[in-house]
């Protein structure tokens, strides 16, 4: 099955190894969720994979915010706000899934767009901040 998202260091590395590792883990969890969805796995399995992705995203955002605080990154508060919005969106998708039992293609459009736009747009900025 084709991957939803493929890691590409040239495009996505933020030059902070711990954060690159976490981004790769998020991609892995997204791809896993997408495989389960596309292969029509039981809703319970899809639900577990969605929870795993949501929980790891919470961990990643908190690690990233701690890293930005550590290097005194001036854009920390704006970045935190963006993370908060993303978690709200994921929460909305999770609620929708709970109600309908169907993840829906929209979720994957969102995840794909979010990951590339967020990493390439805003995460890169702390990567180039002196540390
Ligand atoms: Fe971020
Ligand atoms: Fe990130």
GROMACS .gro file of N, CA, C and O and ligand atoms in nm:
model
  526
    1UNK      N    1   0.085  -0.121   0.000
    1UNK     CA    2   0.000   0.000   0.000
    1UNK      C    3   0.088   0.125   0.000
    1UNK      O    4   0.191   0.128   0.066
    2UNK      N    5   0.046   0.222  -0.076
    2UNK     CA    6   0.133   0.341  -0.083
    2UNK      C    7   0.123   0.420   0.047
    2UNK      O    8   0.017   0.428   0.109
    3UNK      N    9   0.234   0.475   0.086
    3UNK     CA   10   0.238   0.550   0.211
    3UNK      C   11   0.165   0.683   0.195
    3UNK      O   12   0.174   0.747   0.092
    4UNK      N   13   0.099   0.722   0.301
    4UNK     CA   14   0.034   0.853   0.300
    4UNK      C   15   0.141   0.962   0.291
    4UNK      O   16   0.129   1.061   0.221
    5UNK      N   17   0.248   0.938   0.366
    5UNK     CA   18   0.348   1.042   0.383
    5UNK      C   19   0.485   0.977   0.389
    5UNK      O   20   0.505   0.879   0.459
    6UNK      N   21   0.579   1.030   0.315
    6UNK     CA   22   0.715   0.975   0.316
    6UNK      C   23   0.812   1.078   0.369
    6UNK      O   24   0.813   1.192   0.324
    7UNK      N   25   0.888   1.037   0.468
    7UNK     CA   26   0.989   1.127   0.526
    7UNK      C   27   1.096   1.158   0.422
    7UNK      O   28   1.144   1.069   0.352
    8UNK      N   29   1.133   1.283   0.415
    8UNK     CA   30   1.238   1.325   0.323
    8UNK      C   31   1.323   1.427   0.398
    8UNK      O   32   1.279   1.540   0.422
    9UNK      N   33   1.443   1.385   0.436
    9UNK     CA   34   1.527   1.470   0.521
    9UNK      C   35   1.555   1.605   0.455
    9UNK      O   36   1.557   1.708   0.521
   10UNK      N   37   1.575   1.602   0.323
   10UNK     CA   38   1.608   1.726   0.253
   10UNK      C   39   1.496   1.829   0.269
   10UNK      O   40   1.520   1.949   0.278
   11UNK      N   41   1.374   1.779   0.273
   11UNK     CA   42   1.259   1.870   0.285
   11UNK      C   43   1.218   1.895   0.428
   11UNK      O   44   1.175   2.003   0.464
   12UNK      N   45   1.226   1.792   0.513
   12UNK     CA   46   1.161   1.802   0.644
   12UNK      C   47   1.254   1.812   0.763
   12UNK      O   48   1.208   1.837   0.874
   13UNK      N   49   1.384   1.791   0.744
   13UNK     CA   50   1.470   1.797   0.862
   13UNK      C   51   1.473   1.939   0.917
   13UNK      O   52   1.496   2.035   0.844
   14UNK      N   53   1.451   1.951   1.049
   14UNK     CA   54   1.461   2.082   1.114
   14UNK      C   55   1.599   2.098   1.179
   14UNK      O   56   1.623   2.194   1.253
   15UNK      N   57   1.687   2.002   1.154
   15UNK     CA   58   1.826   2.005   1.202
   15UNK      C   59   1.835   1.999   1.355
   15UNK      O   60   1.931   2.048   1.414
   16UNK      N   61   1.734   1.944   1.415
   16UNK     CA   62   1.737   1.915   1.558
   16UNK      C   63   1.703   1.765   1.567
   16UNK      O   64   1.587   1.728   1.548
   17UNK      N   65   1.805   1.680   1.590
   17UNK     CA   66   1.784   1.535   1.576
   17UNK      C   67   1.665   1.480   1.657
   17UNK      O   68   1.589   1.398   1.606
   18UNK      N   69   1.649   1.525   1.782
   18UNK     CA   70   1.537   1.472   1.862
   18UNK      C   71   1.403   1.504   1.797
   18UNK      O   72   1.310   1.422   1.799
   19UNK      N   73   1.392   1.625   1.744
   19UNK     CA   74   1.265   1.665   1.683
   19UNK      C   75   1.243   1.593   1.550
   19UNK      O   76   1.132   1.553   1.518
   20UNK      N   77   1.350   1.574   1.474
   20UNK     CA   78   1.338   1.497   1.349
   20UNK      C   79   1.289   1.355   1.380
   20UNK      O   80   1.202   1.302   1.309
   21UNK      N   81   1.344   1.298   1.485
   21UNK     CA   82   1.302   1.162   1.524
   21UNK      C   83   1.153   1.159   1.558
   21UNK      O   84   1.080   1.070   1.518
   22UNK      N   85   1.111   1.259   1.633
   22UNK     CA   86   0.968   1.263   1.671
   22UNK      C   87   0.879   1.285   1.548
   22UNK      O   88   0.772   1.227   1.538
   23UNK      N   89   0.923   1.369   1.456
   23UNK     CA   90   0.844   1.390   1.335
   23UNK      C   91   0.833   1.259   1.255
   23UNK      O   92   0.729   1.228   1.199
   24UNK      N   93   0.942   1.184   1.253
   24UNK     CA   94   0.938   1.056   1.182
   24UNK      C   95   0.841   0.959   1.249
   24UNK      O   96   0.772   0.882   1.182
   25UNK      N   97   0.837   0.964   1.381
   25UNK     CA   98   0.744   0.878   1.455
   25UNK      C   99   0.598   0.918   1.425
   25UNK      O  100   0.512   0.832   1.407
   26UNK      N  101   0.573   1.047   1.417
   26UNK     CA  102   0.438   1.094   1.382
   26UNK      C  103   0.399   1.043   1.243
   26UNK      O  104   0.288   0.994   1.222
   27UNK      N  105   0.493   1.052   1.150
   27UNK     CA  106   0.467   1.005   1.013
   27UNK      C  107   0.435   0.855   1.014
   27UNK      O  108   0.340   0.810   0.948
   28UNK      N  109   0.511   0.780   1.094
   28UNK     CA  110   0.488   0.636   1.104
   28UNK      C  111   0.346   0.608   1.155
   28UNK      O  112   0.274   0.524   1.101
   29UNK      N  113   0.306   0.681   1.258
   29UNK     CA  114   0.172   0.660   1.316
   29UNK      C  115   0.062   0.703   1.218
   29UNK      O  116  -0.043   0.640   1.210
   30UNK      N  117   0.088   0.811   1.143
   30UNK     CA  118  -0.009   0.855   1.041
   30UNK      C  119  -0.024   0.751   0.932
   30UNK      O  120  -0.135   0.719   0.889
   31UNK      N  121   0.089   0.697   0.886
   31UNK     CA  122   0.085   0.597   0.780
   31UNK      C  123   0.012   0.471   0.826
   31UNK      O  124  -0.063   0.409   0.751
   32UNK      N  125   0.035   0.436   0.954
   32UNK     CA  126  -0.030   0.317   1.009
   32UNK      C  127  -0.181   0.337   1.011
   32UNK      O  128  -0.258   0.249   0.972
   33UNK      N  129  -0.223   0.453   1.056
   33UNK     CA  130  -0.365   0.485   1.061
   33UNK      C  131  -0.426   0.481   0.921
   33UNK      O  132  -0.534   0.425   0.900
   34UNK      N  133  -0.354   0.537   0.826
   34UNK     CA  134  -0.401   0.541   0.688
   34UNK      C  135  -0.415   0.399   0.630
   34UNK      O  136  -0.515   0.368   0.564
   35UNK      N  137  -0.317   0.314   0.660
   35UNK     CA  138  -0.324   0.174   0.613
   35UNK      C  139  -0.448   0.105   0.668
   35UNK      O  140  -0.518   0.033   0.596
   36UNK      N  141  -0.473   0.123   0.798
   36UNK     CA  142  -0.589   0.058   0.861
   36UNK      C  143  -0.719   0.109   0.798
   36UNK      O  144  -0.812   0.032   0.774
   37UNK      N  145  -0.721   0.237   0.772
   37UNK     CA  146  -0.840   0.299   0.711
   37UNK      C  147  -0.862   0.243   0.571
   37UNK      O  148  -0.972   0.197   0.536
   38UNK      N  149  -0.757   0.242   0.491
   38UNK     CA  150  -0.768   0.199   0.352
   38UNK      C  151  -0.798   0.050   0.340
   38UNK      O  152  -0.863   0.007   0.244
   39UNK      N  153  -0.749  -0.029   0.435
   39UNK     CA  154  -0.773  -0.173   0.426
   39UNK      C  155  -0.904  -0.212   0.495
   39UNK      O  156  -0.937  -0.330   0.505
   40UNK      N  157  -0.976  -0.114   0.546
   40UNK     CA  158  -1.106  -0.143   0.609
   40UNK      C  159  -1.094  -0.222   0.737
   40UNK      O  160  -1.177  -0.308   0.766
   41UNK      N  161  -0.991  -0.193   0.816
   41UNK     CA  162  -0.973  -0.261   0.945
   41UNK      C  163  -1.091  -0.227   1.037
   41UNK      O  164  -1.157  -0.124   1.018
   42UNK      N  165  -1.116  -0.314   1.138
   42UNK     CA  166  -1.227  -0.286   1.231
   42UNK      C  167  -1.214  -0.147   1.294
   42UNK      O  168  -1.102  -0.100   1.319
   43UNK      N  169  -1.328  -0.084   1.319
   43UNK     CA  170  -1.329   0.051   1.375
   43UNK      C  171  -1.250   0.057   1.505
   43UNK      O  172  -1.184   0.157   1.534
   44UNK      N  173  -1.254  -0.051   1.584
   44UNK     CA  174  -1.182  -0.049   1.712
   44UNK      C  175  -1.032  -0.032   1.688
   44UNK      O  176  -0.964   0.041   1.761
   45UNK      N  177  -0.981  -0.098   1.585
   45UNK     CA  178  -0.837  -0.086   1.554
   45UNK      C  179  -0.802   0.053   1.502
   45UNK      O  180  -0.699   0.110   1.536
   46UNK      N  181  -0.890   0.104   1.417
   46UNK     CA  182  -0.867   0.239   1.365
   46UNK      C  183  -0.872   0.339   1.481
   46UNK      O  184  -0.792   0.433   1.486
   47UNK      N  185  -0.963   0.317   1.572
   47UNK     CA  186  -0.977   0.406   1.688
   47UNK      C  187  -0.851   0.406   1.773
   47UNK      O  188  -0.804   0.510   1.818
   48UNK      N  189  -0.796   0.285   1.794
   48UNK     CA  190  -0.673   0.275   1.874
   48UNK      C  191  -0.558   0.348   1.806
   48UNK      O  192  -0.479   0.415   1.872
   49UNK      N  193  -0.549   0.333   1.676
   49UNK     CA  194  -0.440   0.397   1.602
   49UNK      C  195  -0.457   0.550   1.603
   49UNK      O  196  -0.359   0.624   1.611
   50UNK      N  197  -0.580   0.594   1.599
   50UNK     CA  198  -0.606   0.739   1.605
   50UNK      C  199  -0.567   0.793   1.743
   50UNK      O  200  -0.503   0.898   1.754
   51UNK      N  201  -0.602   0.719   1.847
   51UNK     CA  202  -0.565   0.760   1.983
   51UNK      C  203  -0.413   0.763   1.998
   51UNK      O  204  -0.358   0.858   2.057
   52UNK      N  205  -0.346   0.662   1.943
   52UNK     CA  206  -0.200   0.657   1.953
   52UNK      C  207  -0.138   0.780   1.884
   52UNK      O  208  -0.046   0.842   1.938
   53UNK      N  209  -0.191   0.815   1.768
   53UNK     CA  210  -0.140   0.932   1.697
   53UNK      C  211  -0.167   1.060   1.776
   53UNK      O  212  -0.078   1.144   1.791
   54UNK      N  213  -0.288   1.071   1.829
   54UNK     CA  214  -0.323   1.192   1.905
   54UNK      C  215  -0.235   1.205   2.030
   54UNK      O  216  -0.183   1.313   2.060
   55UNK      N  217  -0.214   1.093   2.099
   55UNK     CA  218  -0.133   1.098   2.221
   55UNK      C  219   0.013   1.132   2.189
   55UNK      O  220   0.077   1.208   2.262
   56UNK      N  221   0.063   1.074   2.082
   56UNK     CA  222   0.202   1.103   2.049
   56UNK      C  223   0.217   1.249   2.006
   56UNK      O  224   0.320   1.313   2.033
   57UNK      N  225   0.116   1.300   1.940
   57UNK     CA  226   0.121   1.441   1.898
   57UNK      C  227   0.124   1.533   2.019
   57UNK      O  228   0.201   1.631   2.021
   58UNK      N  229   0.047   1.501   2.121
   58UNK     CA  230   0.050   1.579   2.246
   58UNK      C  231   0.191   1.578   2.304
   58UNK      O  232   0.246   1.681   2.343
   59UNK      N  233   0.250   1.458   2.308
   59UNK     CA  234   0.387   1.445   2.362
   59UNK      C  235   0.485   1.527   2.277
   59UNK      O  236   0.568   1.600   2.330
   60UNK      N  237   0.472   1.514   2.146
   60UNK     CA  238   0.565   1.586   2.058
   60UNK      C  239   0.554   1.737   2.077
   60UNK      O  240   0.655   1.807   2.088
   61UNK      N  241   0.432   1.787   2.082
   61UNK     CA  242   0.415   1.931   2.097
   61UNK      C  243   0.474   1.977   2.230
   61UNK      O  244   0.538   2.082   2.238
   62UNK      N  245   0.456   1.899   2.333
   62UNK     CA  246   0.510   1.942   2.461
   62UNK      C  247   0.663   1.934   2.460
   62UNK      O  248   0.730   2.023   2.513
   63UNK      N  249   0.720   1.833   2.397
   63UNK     CA  250   0.867   1.825   2.385
   63UNK      C  251   0.920   1.943   2.303
   63UNK      O  252   1.024   2.002   2.336
   64UNK      N  253   0.848   1.975   2.197
   64UNK     CA  254   0.893   2.082   2.109
   64UNK      C  255   0.887   2.217   2.183
   64UNK      O  256   0.978   2.300   2.172
   65UNK      N  257   0.781   2.236   2.259
   65UNK     CA  258   0.768   2.361   2.334
   65UNK      C  259   0.877   2.371   2.440
   65UNK      O  260   0.932   2.479   2.464
   66UNK      N  261   0.911   2.258   2.502
   66UNK     CA  262   1.019   2.258   2.601
   66UNK      C  263   1.152   2.291   2.533
   66UNK      O  264   1.234   2.367   2.587
   67UNK      N  265   1.172   2.238   2.415
   67UNK     CA  266   1.295   2.266   2.342
   67UNK      C  267   1.304   2.415   2.307
   67UNK      O  268   1.408   2.479   2.326
   68UNK      N  269   1.193   2.470   2.257
   68UNK     CA  270   1.193   2.612   2.220
   68UNK      C  271   1.218   2.701   2.342
   68UNK      O  272   1.288   2.803   2.333
   69UNK      N  273   1.162   2.661   2.455
   69UNK     CA  274   1.183   2.738   2.579
   69UNK      C  275   1.332   2.732   2.616
   69UNK      O  276   1.392   2.832   2.654
   70UNK      N  277   1.391   2.614   2.601
   70UNK     CA  278   1.531   2.593   2.638
   70UNK      C  279   1.625   2.682   2.556
   70UNK      O  280   1.723   2.733   2.609
   71UNK      N  281   1.595   2.700   2.429
   71UNK     CA  282   1.683   2.782   2.345
   71UNK      C  283   1.637   2.928   2.340
   71UNK      O  284   1.686   3.007   2.259
   72UNK      N  285   1.542   2.962   2.425
   72UNK     CA  286   1.487   3.100   2.428
   72UNK      C  287   1.438   3.146   2.292
   72UNK      O  288   1.465   3.258   2.249
   73UNK      N  289   1.366   3.058   2.227
   73UNK     CA  290   1.313   3.091   2.095
   73UNK      C  291   1.202   3.196   2.108
   73UNK      O  292   1.105   3.175   2.180
   74UNK      N  293   1.216   3.309   2.039
   74UNK     CA  294   1.120   3.418   2.060
   74UNK      C  295   0.979   3.388   2.007
   74UNK      O  296   0.883   3.448   2.052
   75UNK      N  297   0.966   3.294   1.916
   75UNK     CA  298   0.834   3.264   1.861
   75UNK      C  299   0.756   3.159   1.939
   75UNK      O  300   0.656   3.107   1.891
   76UNK      N  301   0.802   3.130   2.060
   76UNK     CA  302   0.742   3.021   2.139
   76UNK      C  303   0.590   3.035   2.156
   76UNK      O  304   0.515   2.940   2.133
   77UNK      N  305   0.544   3.153   2.195
   77UNK     CA  306   0.401   3.166   2.225
   77UNK      C  307   0.313   3.151   2.102
   77UNK      O  308   0.207   3.089   2.108
   78UNK      N  309   0.358   3.207   1.990
   78UNK     CA  310   0.282   3.192   1.865
   78UNK      C  311   0.276   3.043   1.828
   78UNK      O  312   0.170   2.989   1.795
   79UNK      N  313   0.391   2.979   1.838
   79UNK     CA  314   0.399   2.837   1.802
   79UNK      C  315   0.308   2.752   1.892
   79UNK      O  316   0.238   2.662   1.846
   80UNK      N  317   0.307   2.788   2.021
   80UNK     CA  318   0.219   2.717   2.115
   80UNK      C  319   0.073   2.729   2.074
   80UNK      O  320  -0.004   2.634   2.084
   81UNK      N  321   0.035   2.849   2.028
   81UNK     CA  322  -0.102   2.873   1.984
   81UNK      C  323  -0.138   2.786   1.864
   81UNK      O  324  -0.249   2.731   1.857
   82UNK      N  325  -0.043   2.772   1.772
   82UNK     CA  326  -0.067   2.688   1.655
   82UNK      C  327  -0.085   2.541   1.697
   82UNK      O  328  -0.174   2.470   1.650
   83UNK      N  329  -0.001   2.497   1.790
   83UNK     CA  330  -0.014   2.360   1.842
   83UNK      C  331  -0.152   2.338   1.904
   83UNK      O  332  -0.216   2.235   1.884
   84UNK      N  333  -0.196   2.438   1.980
   84UNK     CA  334  -0.324   2.425   2.049
   84UNK      C  335  -0.437   2.409   1.948
   84UNK      O  336  -0.525   2.323   1.963
   85UNK      N  337  -0.433   2.491   1.842
   85UNK     CA  338  -0.535   2.479   1.737
   85UNK      C  339  -0.533   2.343   1.670
   85UNK      O  340  -0.638   2.286   1.641
   86UNK      N  341  -0.413   2.292   1.645
   86UNK     CA  342  -0.403   2.162   1.579
   86UNK      C  343  -0.461   2.052   1.668
   86UNK      O  344  -0.532   1.963   1.620
   87UNK      N  345  -0.434   2.060   1.798
   87UNK     CA  346  -0.488   1.959   1.889
   87UNK      C  347  -0.640   1.967   1.893
   87UNK      O  348  -0.709   1.865   1.903
   88UNK      N  349  -0.693   2.088   1.884
   88UNK     CA  350  -0.839   2.103   1.880
   88UNK      C  351  -0.897   2.038   1.755
   88UNK      O  352  -1.000   1.969   1.761
   89UNK      N  353  -0.830   2.058   1.643
   89UNK     CA  354  -0.876   1.997   1.517
   89UNK      C  355  -0.874   1.844   1.526
   89UNK      O  356  -0.969   1.778   1.485
   90UNK      N  357  -0.766   1.793   1.584
   90UNK     CA  358  -0.757   1.648   1.598
   90UNK      C  359  -0.868   1.598   1.691
   90UNK      O  360  -0.931   1.496   1.666
   91UNK      N  361  -0.894   1.675   1.796
   91UNK     CA  362  -1.004   1.640   1.888
   91UNK      C  363  -1.138   1.637   1.815
   91UNK      O  364  -1.221   1.549   1.839
   92UNK      N  365  -1.158   1.730   1.723
   92UNK     CA  366  -1.283   1.733   1.646
   92UNK      C  367  -1.294   1.610   1.556
   92UNK      O  368  -1.400   1.549   1.546
   93UNK      N  369  -1.182   1.574   1.493
   93UNK     CA  370  -1.185   1.453   1.408
   93UNK      C  371  -1.212   1.329   1.495
   93UNK      O  372  -1.288   1.240   1.453
   94UNK      N  373  -1.152   1.324   1.613
   94UNK     CA  374  -1.172   1.208   1.701
   94UNK      C  375  -1.319   1.201   1.743
   94UNK      O  376  -1.377   1.092   1.748
   95UNK      N  377  -1.380   1.315   1.771
   95UNK     CA  378  -1.522   1.317   1.811
   95UNK      C  379  -1.609   1.272   1.693
   95UNK      O  380  -1.705   1.196   1.710
   96UNK      N  381  -1.573   1.318   1.573
   96UNK     CA  382  -1.647   1.279   1.453
   96UNK      C  383  -1.639   1.129   1.430
   96UNK      O  384  -1.738   1.064   1.395
   97UNK      N  385  -1.520   1.075   1.452
   97UNK     CA  386  -1.501   0.930   1.435
   97UNK      C  387  -1.583   0.851   1.536
   97UNK      O  388  -1.645   0.751   1.505
   98UNK      N  389  -1.586   0.902   1.659
   98UNK     CA  390  -1.662   0.836   1.765
   98UNK      C  391  -1.810   0.831   1.729
   98UNK      O  392  -1.879   0.732   1.752
   99UNK      N  393  -1.856   0.940   1.669
   99UNK     CA  394  -1.998   0.948   1.635
   99UNK      C  395  -2.034   0.864   1.512
   99UNK      O  396  -2.139   0.802   1.507
  100UNK      N  397  -1.944   0.862   1.412
  100UNK     CA  398  -1.980   0.800   1.284
  100UNK      C  399  -1.913   0.664   1.261
  100UNK      O  400  -1.958   0.586   1.177
  101UNK      N  401  -1.804   0.637   1.334
  101UNK     CA  402  -1.730   0.512   1.312
  101UNK      C  403  -1.649   0.514   1.182
  101UNK      O  404  -1.594   0.413   1.141
  102UNK      N  405  -1.642   0.631   1.120
  102UNK     CA  406  -1.569   0.642   0.993
  102UNK      C  407  -1.470   0.758   1.003
  102UNK      O  408  -1.507   0.869   1.040
  103UNK      N  409  -1.345   0.730   0.969
  103UNK     CA  410  -1.244   0.836   0.979
  103UNK      C  411  -1.266   0.942   0.871
  103UNK      O  412  -1.256   1.061   0.898
  104UNK      N  413  -1.289   0.896   0.750
  104UNK     CA  414  -1.316   0.991   0.641
  104UNK      C  415  -1.189   1.043   0.575
  104UNK      O  416  -1.086   1.062   0.640
  105UNK      N  417  -1.198   1.066   0.445
  105UNK     CA  418  -1.081   1.112   0.369
  105UNK      C  419  -1.031   1.250   0.416
  105UNK      O  420  -0.912   1.279   0.409
  106UNK      N  421  -1.124   1.331   0.465
  106UNK     CA  422  -1.087   1.466   0.510
  106UNK      C  423  -0.976   1.463   0.614
  106UNK      O  424  -0.891   1.551   0.617
  107UNK      N  425  -0.983   1.365   0.703
  107UNK     CA  426  -0.882   1.355   0.808
  107UNK      C  427  -0.743   1.344   0.746
  107UNK      O  428  -0.649   1.410   0.791
  108UNK      N  429  -0.732   1.264   0.641
  108UNK     CA  430  -0.599   1.240   0.583
  108UNK      C  431  -0.550   1.358   0.500
  108UNK      O  432  -0.431   1.386   0.497
  109UNK      N  433  -0.644   1.426   0.440
  109UNK     CA  434  -0.608   1.549   0.369
  109UNK      C  435  -0.552   1.648   0.472
  109UNK      O  436  -0.448   1.711   0.452
  110UNK      N  437  -0.622   1.657   0.584
  110UNK     CA  438  -0.579   1.747   0.692
  110UNK      C  439  -0.442   1.706   0.746
  110UNK      O  440  -0.353   1.791   0.760
  111UNK      N  441  -0.423   1.578   0.776
  111UNK     CA  442  -0.296   1.533   0.835
  111UNK      C  443  -0.179   1.560   0.742
  111UNK      O  444  -0.073   1.607   0.785
  112UNK      N  445  -0.201   1.532   0.616
  112UNK     CA  446  -0.095   1.550   0.518
  112UNK      C  447  -0.056   1.698   0.504
  112UNK      O  448   0.061   1.734   0.504
  113UNK      N  449  -0.157   1.778   0.497
  113UNK     CA  450  -0.134   1.922   0.482
  113UNK      C  451  -0.070   1.978   0.608
  113UNK      O  452   0.027   2.051   0.604
  114UNK      N  453  -0.126   1.938   0.722
  114UNK     CA  454  -0.074   1.985   0.849
  114UNK      C  455   0.074   1.951   0.864
  114UNK      O  456   0.156   2.038   0.891
  115UNK      N  457   0.107   1.826   0.840
  115UNK     CA  458   0.244   1.785   0.866
  115UNK      C  459   0.343   1.862   0.779
  115UNK      O  460   0.441   1.916   0.829
  116UNK      N  461   0.317   1.868   0.650
  116UNK     CA  462   0.415   1.935   0.565
  116UNK      C  463   0.416   2.085   0.591
  116UNK      O  464   0.521   2.146   0.604
  117UNK      N  465   0.297   2.145   0.606
  117UNK     CA  466   0.294   2.290   0.626
  117UNK      C  467   0.354   2.327   0.762
  117UNK      O  468   0.426   2.425   0.774
  118UNK      N  469   0.323   2.246   0.863
  118UNK     CA  470   0.371   2.281   0.997
  118UNK      C  471   0.522   2.262   1.008
  118UNK      O  472   0.592   2.350   1.057
  119UNK      N  473   0.571   2.149   0.963
  119UNK     CA  474   0.715   2.124   0.974
  119UNK      C  475   0.792   2.224   0.886
  119UNK      O  476   0.886   2.288   0.933
  120UNK      N  477   0.749   2.236   0.761
  120UNK     CA  478   0.825   2.323   0.670
  120UNK      C  479   0.805   2.470   0.700
  120UNK      O  480   0.892   2.552   0.672
  121UNK      N  481   0.691   2.506   0.755
  121UNK     CA  482   0.663   2.646   0.781
  121UNK      C  483   0.716   2.690   0.916
  121UNK      O  484   0.813   2.765   0.925
  122UNK      N  485   0.656   2.636   1.021
  122UNK     CA  486   0.682   2.692   1.153
  122UNK      C  487   0.791   2.618   1.231
  122UNK      O  488   0.872   2.679   1.299
  123UNK      N  489   0.799   2.485   1.218
  123UNK     CA  490   0.902   2.413   1.293
  123UNK      C  491   1.042   2.450   1.246
  123UNK      O  492   1.136   2.460   1.325
  124UNK      N  493   1.057   2.473   1.115
  124UNK     CA  494   1.189   2.511   1.061
  124UNK      C  495   1.247   2.634   1.131
  124UNK      O  496   1.368   2.649   1.138
  125UNK      N  497   1.158   2.719   1.180
  125UNK     CA  498   1.206   2.845   1.238
  125UNK      C  499   1.285   2.823   1.367
  125UNK      O  500   1.383   2.893   1.391
  126UNK      N  501   1.242   2.729   1.450
  126UNK     CA  502   1.324   2.705   1.570
  126UNK      C  503   1.451   2.631   1.531
  126UNK      O  504   1.552   2.640   1.599
  127UNK      N  505   1.445   2.556   1.418
  127UNK     CA  506   1.562   2.482   1.372
  127UNK      C  507   1.678   2.573   1.334
  127UNK      O  508   1.793   2.537   1.350
  128UNK      N  509   1.645   2.689   1.282
  128UNK     CA  510   1.753   2.781   1.240
  128UNK      C  511   1.789   2.881   1.350
  128UNK      O  512   1.882   2.959   1.336
  129UNK      N  513   1.714   2.876   1.462
  129UNK     CA  514   1.746   2.965   1.574
  129UNK      C  515   1.874   2.914   1.640
  129UNK      O  516   1.889   2.795   1.661
  130UNK      N  517   1.967   3.005   1.675
  130UNK     CA  518   2.092   2.960   1.737
  130UNK      C  519   2.065   2.875   1.863
  130UNK      O  520   1.984   2.915   1.944
  131UNK      N  521   2.131   2.761   1.874
  131UNK     CA  522   2.112   2.678   1.992
  131UNK      C  523   2.242   2.606   2.027
  131UNK      O  524   2.338   2.613   1.955
  132LIG    FE1  525   0.551   2.255   1.600
  133LIG    FE1  526   0.692   1.949   1.520
   0.00000   0.00000   0.00000
